[in-house]
mmCIF file of C-alpha atoms in Angstrom:
data_model
loop_
_atom_site.group_PDB
_atom_site.id
_atom_site.type_symbol
_atom_site.label_atom_id
_atom_site.label_comp_id
_atom_site.label_asym_id
_atom_site.label_seq_id
_atom_site.Cartn_x
_atom_site.Cartn_y
_atom_site.Cartn_z
ATOM 1 C CA MET H 19 12.295 3.480 17.512
ATOM 2 C CA VAL H 20 9.737 4.507 14.895
ATOM 3 C CA ALA H 21 6.711 2.706 13.475
ATOM 4 C CA GLN H 22 7.221 2.290 9.741
ATOM 5 C CA VAL H 23 4.862 1.230 6.940
ATOM 6 C CA PHE H 24 6.439 -0.044 3.715
ATOM 7 C CA VAL H 25 4.095 -0.114 0.729
ATOM 8 C CA ASP H 26 4.014 -1.627 -2.766
ATOM 9 C CA ASP H 27 1.327 -1.918 -5.428
ATOM 10 C CA SER H 28 0.156 -4.593 -7.849
ATOM 11 C CA GLY H 29 -2.121 -4.459 -10.870
ATOM 12 C CA GLY H 30 -3.344 -1.750 -13.151
ATOM 13 C CA LYS H 31 -5.489 -0.891 -16.129
ATOM 14 C CA GLY H 32 -5.124 -3.276 -19.026
ATOM 15 C CA HIS H 33 -3.550 -6.213 -17.205
ATOM 16 C CA SER H 34 -5.604 -6.967 -14.089
ATOM 17 C CA ARG H 35 -9.152 -6.791 -12.749
ATOM 18 C CA ASN H 36 -8.086 -5.168 -9.469
ATOM 19 C CA PHE H 37 -5.486 -2.758 -8.144
ATOM 20 C CA PHE H 38 -3.892 -3.425 -4.746
ATOM 21 C CA LEU H 39 -1.805 -1.208 -2.506
ATOM 22 C CA VAL H 40 -0.321 -3.238 0.357
ATOM 23 C CA GLY H 41 1.592 -2.031 3.414
ATOM 24 C CA LEU H 42 3.573 -4.019 5.973
ATOM 25 C CA VAL H 43 3.889 -2.430 9.403
ATOM 26 C CA SER H 44 6.522 -2.860 12.098
ATOM 27 C CA THR H 45 9.114 -0.843 14.024
ATOM 28 C CA SER H 46 12.336 0.529 12.584
ATOM 29 C CA GLU H 47 14.313 -1.759 14.887
ATOM 30 C CA ARG H 48 12.523 -4.883 13.653
ATOM 31 C CA TRP H 49 12.765 -3.743 10.047
ATOM 32 C CA GLY H 50 16.524 -3.420 10.507
ATOM 33 C CA ARG H 51 16.759 -7.055 11.586
ATOM 34 C CA PHE H 52 14.403 -8.051 8.797
ATOM 35 C CA SER H 53 16.590 -6.389 6.173
ATOM 36 C CA ALA H 54 19.724 -8.209 7.333
ATOM 37 C CA GLU H 55 17.960 -11.578 7.246
ATOM 38 C CA TRP H 56 16.204 -10.884 3.937
ATOM 39 C CA ARG H 57 19.476 -9.892 2.252
ATOM 40 C CA ALA H 58 21.251 -12.985 3.595
ATOM 41 C CA CYS H 59 18.441 -15.183 2.259
ATOM 42 C CA LEU H 60 18.588 -13.558 -1.181
ATOM 43 C CA ASP H 61 22.376 -14.033 -1.247
ATOM 44 C CA GLN H 62 22.116 -17.795 -0.914
ATOM 45 C CA ARG H 63 22.943 -19.647 -4.130
ATOM 46 C CA PRO H 64 21.361 -19.293 -6.588
ATOM 47 C CA SER H 65 21.486 -15.653 -5.523
ATOM 48 C CA ILE H 66 18.843 -12.979 -6.122
ATOM 49 C CA GLN H 67 19.843 -9.356 -6.477
ATOM 50 C CA LEU H 68 16.315 -7.904 -6.441
ATOM 51 C CA PHE H 69 13.211 -9.831 -5.401
ATOM 52 C CA LYS H 70 10.084 -9.513 -7.550
ATOM 53 C CA MET H 71 7.185 -11.865 -6.939
ATOM 54 C CA ARG H 72 6.214 -11.838 -10.615
ATOM 55 C CA ASP H 73 9.695 -13.168 -11.458
ATOM 56 C CA ALA H 74 9.352 -15.875 -8.815
ATOM 57 C CA ALA H 75 5.935 -16.899 -10.163
ATOM 58 C CA SER H 76 7.126 -17.146 -13.771
ATOM 59 C CA LEU H 77 10.683 -18.413 -13.032
ATOM 60 C CA SER H 78 12.030 -15.472 -15.018
ATOM 61 C CA GLY H 79 14.361 -12.578 -14.283
ATOM 62 C CA GLU H 80 16.257 -13.212 -11.058
ATOM 63 C CA PHE H 81 14.555 -16.626 -10.770
ATOM 64 C CA ARG H 82 15.442 -17.875 -14.246
ATOM 65 C CA HIS H 83 18.038 -20.327 -12.884
ATOM 66 C CA PHE H 84 15.706 -21.771 -10.229
ATOM 67 C CA SER H 85 13.796 -25.013 -10.379
ATOM 68 C CA VAL H 86 10.231 -25.044 -9.067
ATOM 69 C CA GLU H 87 11.434 -26.835 -5.935
ATOM 70 C CA GLN H 88 14.240 -24.308 -5.347
ATOM 71 C CA ARG H 89 11.852 -21.405 -5.904
ATOM 72 C CA ASP H 90 9.253 -22.721 -3.482
ATOM 73 C CA ALA H 91 11.864 -23.452 -0.822
ATOM 74 C CA ARG H 92 13.259 -19.900 -1.112
ATOM 75 C CA LEU H 93 9.784 -18.378 -0.912
ATOM 76 C CA ARG H 94 9.100 -20.329 2.275
ATOM 77 C CA GLU H 95 12.321 -19.008 3.809
ATOM 78 C CA LEU H 96 11.393 -15.444 2.868
ATOM 79 C CA ALA H 97 7.901 -15.922 4.301
ATOM 80 C CA GLN H 98 9.394 -16.996 7.634
ATOM 81 C CA ILE H 99 11.489 -13.824 7.732
ATOM 82 C CA ILE H 100 8.356 -11.733 7.172
ATOM 83 C CA ASN H 101 6.571 -13.718 9.898
ATOM 84 C CA ARG H 102 9.306 -12.919 12.401
ATOM 85 C CA HIS H 103 9.415 -9.183 11.859
ATOM 86 C CA ALA H 104 6.201 -7.743 10.345
ATOM 87 C CA GLU H 105 3.564 -6.676 12.874
ATOM 88 C CA PHE H 106 0.564 -6.556 10.555
ATOM 89 C CA VAL H 107 -0.439 -6.162 6.907
ATOM 90 C CA LEU H 108 -2.765 -3.466 5.624
ATOM 91 C CA TRP H 109 -4.215 -3.167 2.134
ATOM 92 C CA THR H 110 -6.559 -1.101 0.002
ATOM 93 C CA ALA H 111 -7.907 -2.536 -3.253
ATOM 94 C CA ILE H 112 -10.245 -1.330 -5.971
ATOM 95 C CA ASP H 113 -12.223 -2.992 -8.753
ATOM 96 C CA LEU H 114 -10.824 -1.344 -11.892
ATOM 97 C CA ASP H 115 -14.000 -1.624 -13.993
ATOM 98 C CA ALA H 116 -15.994 -0.048 -11.168
ATOM 99 C CA HIS H 117 -13.355 2.653 -10.791
ATOM 100 C CA ALA H 118 -13.778 3.632 -14.450
ATOM 101 C CA GLN H 119 -17.505 4.179 -13.841
ATOM 102 C CA THR H 120 -17.121 6.236 -10.645
ATOM 103 C CA TRP H 121 -13.870 7.767 -9.401
ATOM 104 C CA GLY H 122 -12.392 7.529 -12.887
ATOM 105 C CA GLU H 123 -14.796 10.253 -14.036
ATOM 106 C CA LEU H 124 -13.452 12.803 -11.535
ATOM 107 C CA PRO H 125 -10.834 15.440 -12.432
ATOM 108 C CA LYS H 126 -7.172 14.419 -12.244
ATOM 109 C CA PRO H 127 -5.516 13.321 -10.019
ATOM 110 C CA LEU H 128 -8.669 12.209 -8.165
ATOM 111 C CA SER H 129 -9.496 10.042 -11.192
ATOM 112 C CA GLU H 130 -6.191 8.156 -11.064
ATOM 113 C CA VAL H 131 -6.196 4.569 -9.819
ATOM 114 C CA TYR H 132 -3.369 5.275 -7.369
ATOM 115 C CA PHE H 133 -4.912 8.329 -5.690
ATOM 116 C CA TRP H 134 -7.587 6.989 -3.300
ATOM 117 C CA PRO H 135 -5.740 3.819 -2.196
ATOM 118 C CA PHE H 136 -2.713 6.012 -1.373
ATOM 119 C CA HIS H 137 -4.680 8.147 1.081
ATOM 120 C CA THR H 138 -6.958 5.467 2.526
ATOM 121 C CA LEU H 139 -3.977 3.232 3.294
ATOM 122 C CA ILE H 140 -2.246 6.011 5.247
ATOM 123 C CA MET H 141 -5.451 6.710 7.185
ATOM 124 C CA GLY H 142 -5.968 3.006 7.901
ATOM 125 C CA ALA H 143 -2.422 2.667 9.219
ATOM 126 C CA CYS H 144 -2.994 5.680 11.463
ATOM 127 C CA PHE H 145 -6.151 4.236 13.043
ATOM 128 C CA ASP H 146 -4.715 0.747 13.457
ATOM 129 C CA LEU H 147 -1.494 1.972 15.055
ATOM 130 C CA TRP H 148 -3.503 4.178 17.422
ATOM 131 C CA GLU H 149 -6.171 1.653 18.394
ATOM 132 C CA GLU H 150 -4.447 -1.733 18.252
ATOM 133 C CA CYS H 151 -0.796 -0.904 18.930
ATOM 134 C CA GLY H 152 -1.190 2.042 21.295
ATOM 135 C CA TRP H 153 1.190 4.090 19.175
ATOM 136 C CA ARG H 154 1.340 7.772 20.143
ATOM 137 C CA GLU H 155 4.191 9.165 18.029
ATOM 138 C CA PRO H 156 4.190 10.051 14.315
ATOM 139 C CA PHE H 157 4.856 7.048 12.110
ATOM 140 C CA GLU H 158 6.641 6.870 8.755
ATOM 141 C CA VAL H 159 5.224 5.553 5.500
ATOM 142 C CA ILE H 160 7.486 4.647 2.570
ATOM 143 C CA PHE H 161 5.953 3.781 -0.793
ATOM 144 C CA ASP H 162 7.666 2.084 -3.695
ATOM 145 C CA GLU H 163 8.841 4.765 -6.092
ATOM 146 C CA GLN H 164 6.058 6.267 -8.229
ATOM 147 C CA LEU H 165 7.493 9.139 -10.231
ATOM 148 C CA VAL H 166 4.177 10.393 -11.658
ATOM 149 C CA PHE H 167 1.111 9.093 -9.806
ATOM 150 C CA GLY H 168 2.796 9.048 -6.412
ATOM 151 C CA GLU H 169 3.870 12.668 -6.535
ATOM 152 C CA ARG H 170 0.429 13.790 -7.701
ATOM 153 C CA ALA H 171 -1.202 11.974 -4.790
ATOM 154 C CA ARG H 172 1.332 13.362 -2.317
ATOM 155 C CA GLN H 173 0.515 16.962 -3.340
ATOM 156 C CA TRP H 174 -2.924 16.431 -1.798
ATOM 157 C CA TYR H 175 -1.640 14.876 1.414
ATOM 158 C CA PRO H 176 -1.514 18.131 3.464
ATOM 159 C CA LEU H 177 -5.213 18.695 2.718
ATOM 160 C CA VAL H 178 -6.147 15.094 3.587
ATOM 161 C CA GLN H 179 -4.052 15.450 6.745
ATOM 162 C CA GLN H 180 -5.985 18.575 7.776
ATOM 163 C CA ILE H 181 -9.352 16.894 7.147
ATOM 164 C CA LEU H 182 -8.403 13.872 9.254
ATOM 165 C CA ARG H 183 -7.019 15.979 12.091
ATOM 166 C CA ARG H 184 -10.205 18.033 12.286
ATOM 167 C CA SER H 185 -12.357 14.909 12.493
ATOM 168 C CA TYR H 186 -9.959 12.873 14.677
ATOM 169 C CA PRO H 187 -7.694 15.358 16.497
ATOM 170 C CA GLU H 188 -6.002 12.786 18.752
ATOM 171 C CA GLU H 189 -5.373 10.100 16.140
ATOM 172 C CA GLY H 190 -4.307 12.748 13.623
ATOM 173 C CA LYS H 191 -1.304 13.642 15.772
ATOM 174 C CA ILE H 192 0.510 10.465 14.713
ATOM 175 C CA LEU H 193 0.098 10.982 10.959
ATOM 176 C CA PRO H 194 3.441 11.130 9.125
ATOM 177 C CA PRO H 195 4.697 14.652 8.323
ATOM 178 C CA THR H 196 4.846 13.590 4.670
ATOM 179 C CA PRO H 197 4.726 10.262 2.825
ATOM 180 C CA GLN H 198 8.050 9.129 1.398
ATOM 181 C CA PHE H 199 9.005 7.224 -1.739
ATOM 182 C CA GLY H 200 11.969 4.925 -2.224
ATOM 183 C CA LYS H 201 13.359 2.173 -4.406
ATOM 184 C CA ASP H 202 12.793 -1.426 -3.402
ATOM 185 C CA ASP H 203 16.499 -2.239 -3.714
ATOM 186 C CA ASP H 204 17.209 0.424 -1.070
ATOM 187 C CA HIS H 205 14.248 -0.444 1.196
ATOM 188 C CA LEU H 206 14.062 -4.225 1.409
ATOM 189 C CA PRO H 207 10.705 -4.325 3.275
ATOM 190 C CA ILE H 208 9.119 -2.976 0.071
ATOM 191 C CA GLN H 209 10.102 -6.289 -1.541
ATOM 192 C CA ALA H 210 8.138 -8.117 1.145
ATOM 193 C CA ALA H 211 5.154 -5.855 0.446
ATOM 194 C CA ASP H 212 5.546 -6.769 -3.242
ATOM 195 C CA LEU H 213 5.197 -10.463 -2.341
ATOM 196 C CA PHE H 214 1.981 -9.804 -0.421
ATOM 197 C CA ALA H 215 0.556 -7.435 -3.047
ATOM 198 C CA TRP H 216 1.108 -9.830 -5.950
ATOM 199 C CA CYS H 217 -0.410 -12.827 -4.146
ATOM 200 C CA LEU H 218 -3.438 -10.885 -2.876
ATOM 201 C CA ARG H 219 -4.126 -9.316 -6.257
ATOM 202 C CA LYS H 220 -3.726 -12.553 -8.261
ATOM 203 C CA ASN H 221 -6.055 -14.453 -5.951
ATOM 204 C CA THR H 222 -8.635 -11.665 -6.060
ATOM 205 C CA ASP H 223 -8.459 -11.408 -9.860
ATOM 206 C CA ASP H 224 -9.039 -15.155 -10.233
ATOM 207 C CA PRO H 225 -9.920 -16.967 -6.987
ATOM 208 C CA GLU H 226 -10.232 -20.301 -8.804
ATOM 209 C CA ALA H 227 -6.593 -20.211 -9.899
ATOM 210 C CA LYS H 228 -5.346 -20.277 -6.291
ATOM 211 C CA SER H 229 -2.059 -18.626 -7.387
ATOM 212 C CA PHE H 230 0.489 -19.258 -4.649
ATOM 213 C CA GLU H 231 -2.319 -19.466 -2.120
ATOM 214 C CA TRP H 232 -0.035 -21.753 -0.137
ATOM 215 C CA LEU H 233 2.400 -18.855 0.236
ATOM 216 C CA LEU H 234 -0.218 -16.642 1.865
ATOM 217 C CA GLU H 235 -0.913 -19.503 4.272
ATOM 218 C CA GLU H 236 2.795 -19.543 5.144
ATOM 219 C CA LEU H 237 2.401 -15.920 6.298
ATOM 220 C CA ARG H 238 -0.052 -16.837 9.048
ATOM 221 C CA ASP H 239 1.875 -14.965 11.760
ATOM 222 C CA VAL H 240 1.260 -11.578 10.116
ATOM 223 C CA SER H 241 -2.111 -10.313 11.334
ATOM 224 C CA GLN H 242 -4.440 -8.485 8.971
ATOM 225 C CA SER H 243 -5.525 -4.963 9.848
ATOM 226 C CA THR H 244 -9.188 -4.280 10.501
ATOM 227 C CA TYR H 245 -8.746 -1.273 8.198
ATOM 228 C CA CYS H 246 -8.187 -3.239 5.010
ATOM 229 C CA ASN H 247 -10.549 -1.921 2.331
ATOM 230 C CA TYR H 248 -11.983 -3.303 -0.897
ATOM 231 C CA TYR H 249 -13.856 -0.795 -3.049
ATOM 232 C CA ASP H 250 -16.403 -2.268 -5.467
ATOM 233 C CA LEU H 251 -18.952 -0.389 -7.585
ATOM 234 C CA ASP H 252 -21.482 0.114 -4.777
ATOM 235 C CA ARG H 253 -18.907 1.375 -2.319
ATOM 236 C CA MET H 254 -17.175 3.741 -4.743
ATOM 237 C CA SER H 255 -20.530 5.119 -5.863
ATOM 238 C CA ALA H 256 -21.508 5.707 -2.241
ATOM 239 C CA VAL H 257 -18.228 7.490 -1.461
ATOM 240 C CA ARG H 258 -18.618 9.741 -4.493
ATOM 241 C CA ALA H 259 -22.242 10.563 -3.641
ATOM 242 C CA GLU H 260 -21.415 11.324 -0.011
ATOM 243 C CA SER H 261 -18.477 13.544 -1.004
ATOM 244 C CA THR H 262 -20.731 15.535 -3.338
ATOM 245 C CA ARG H 263 -23.379 15.862 -0.628
ATOM 246 C CA LEU H 264 -20.898 17.133 1.952
ATOM 247 C CA ILE H 265 -19.539 19.793 -0.397
ATOM 248 C CA THR H 266 -22.908 21.017 -1.670
ATOM 249 C CA SER H 267 -24.480 21.031 1.797
ATOM 250 C CA GLY H 268 -21.784 23.298 3.193
ATOM 251 C CA GLU H 269 -20.616 20.736 5.756
ATOM 252 C CA VAL H 270 -17.062 20.889 4.410
ATOM 253 C CA PRO H 271 -15.333 23.982 5.861
ATOM 254 C CA GLN H 272 -14.886 26.684 3.250
ATOM 255 C CA ASP H 273 -11.164 27.046 3.882
ATOM 256 C CA LEU H 274 -10.636 23.392 2.913
ATOM 257 C CA ILE H 275 -12.604 23.860 -0.311
ATOM 258 C CA VAL H 276 -10.469 26.911 -1.130
ATOM 259 C CA GLU H 277 -7.285 24.943 -0.448
ATOM 260 C CA ALA H 278 -8.441 22.122 -2.732
ATOM 261 C CA ARG H 279 -9.045 24.641 -5.519
ATOM 262 C CA LEU H 280 -5.589 26.140 -4.996
ATOM 263 C CA ILE H 281 -3.950 22.714 -5.252
ATOM 264 C CA ARG H 282 -5.840 21.980 -8.466
ATOM 265 C CA ARG H 283 -4.954 25.395 -9.898
ATOM 266 C CA HIS H 284 -1.284 24.925 -9.017
ATOM 267 C CA ARG H 285 -1.197 21.562 -10.804
ATOM 268 C CA LYS H 286 -2.493 23.120 -14.021
ATOM 269 C CA LYS H 287 0.353 25.651 -14.185
#
């Protein structure tokens, strides 16, 4: 039995105010039961081949033949399946305008919207599993497929892994060997993460709209991690300033600085 984190994203430059990366955490055994129940629910008539929350919200795509009442009833059923099997939800979000003024000015891929949430979510899952769940074996993390930004972020994971293990040697032992990527039609828990990510992002973009706020209330049995993070302008500016200070002061070990330069040089080739 393995602890597994399934992750999906919502939002991006040009069509939202915030970007969210959301992970749902449970054990492989519970995720197996979840997947069987989720698939059976989707197969009910009218059937759904691939769940996307944006389709449910707009009654388009796989939900084009649904009435509002049918859609809401199906969403409640899916929420109950998540309630039964997900241990907790973890998210990292950033204000996109603030990102453009801070992290967005860094060299690629550090400037990419996906980069920092990718690493902070993995670290948050590590600490929560260690502290709250008593987990002592390496966990797995599976992100929705990201052919460009995901692979660029993953190239830096070994360095981030080293940094975390030096600062937190015990907790660092349970970090995944490498993050994985998969399609949401192959990994059904990613579809559940999509539901969470869309609802959280829409209600953060426009709190007054209360977009499917009732659906988040249906998910009351899924606890929220204490390592959820929202990065606004002040926080991103502080992180950037502290990172610069650590490097210039010599507090970052030289071998890690050299490795970062090698990764950057390799990407340019």
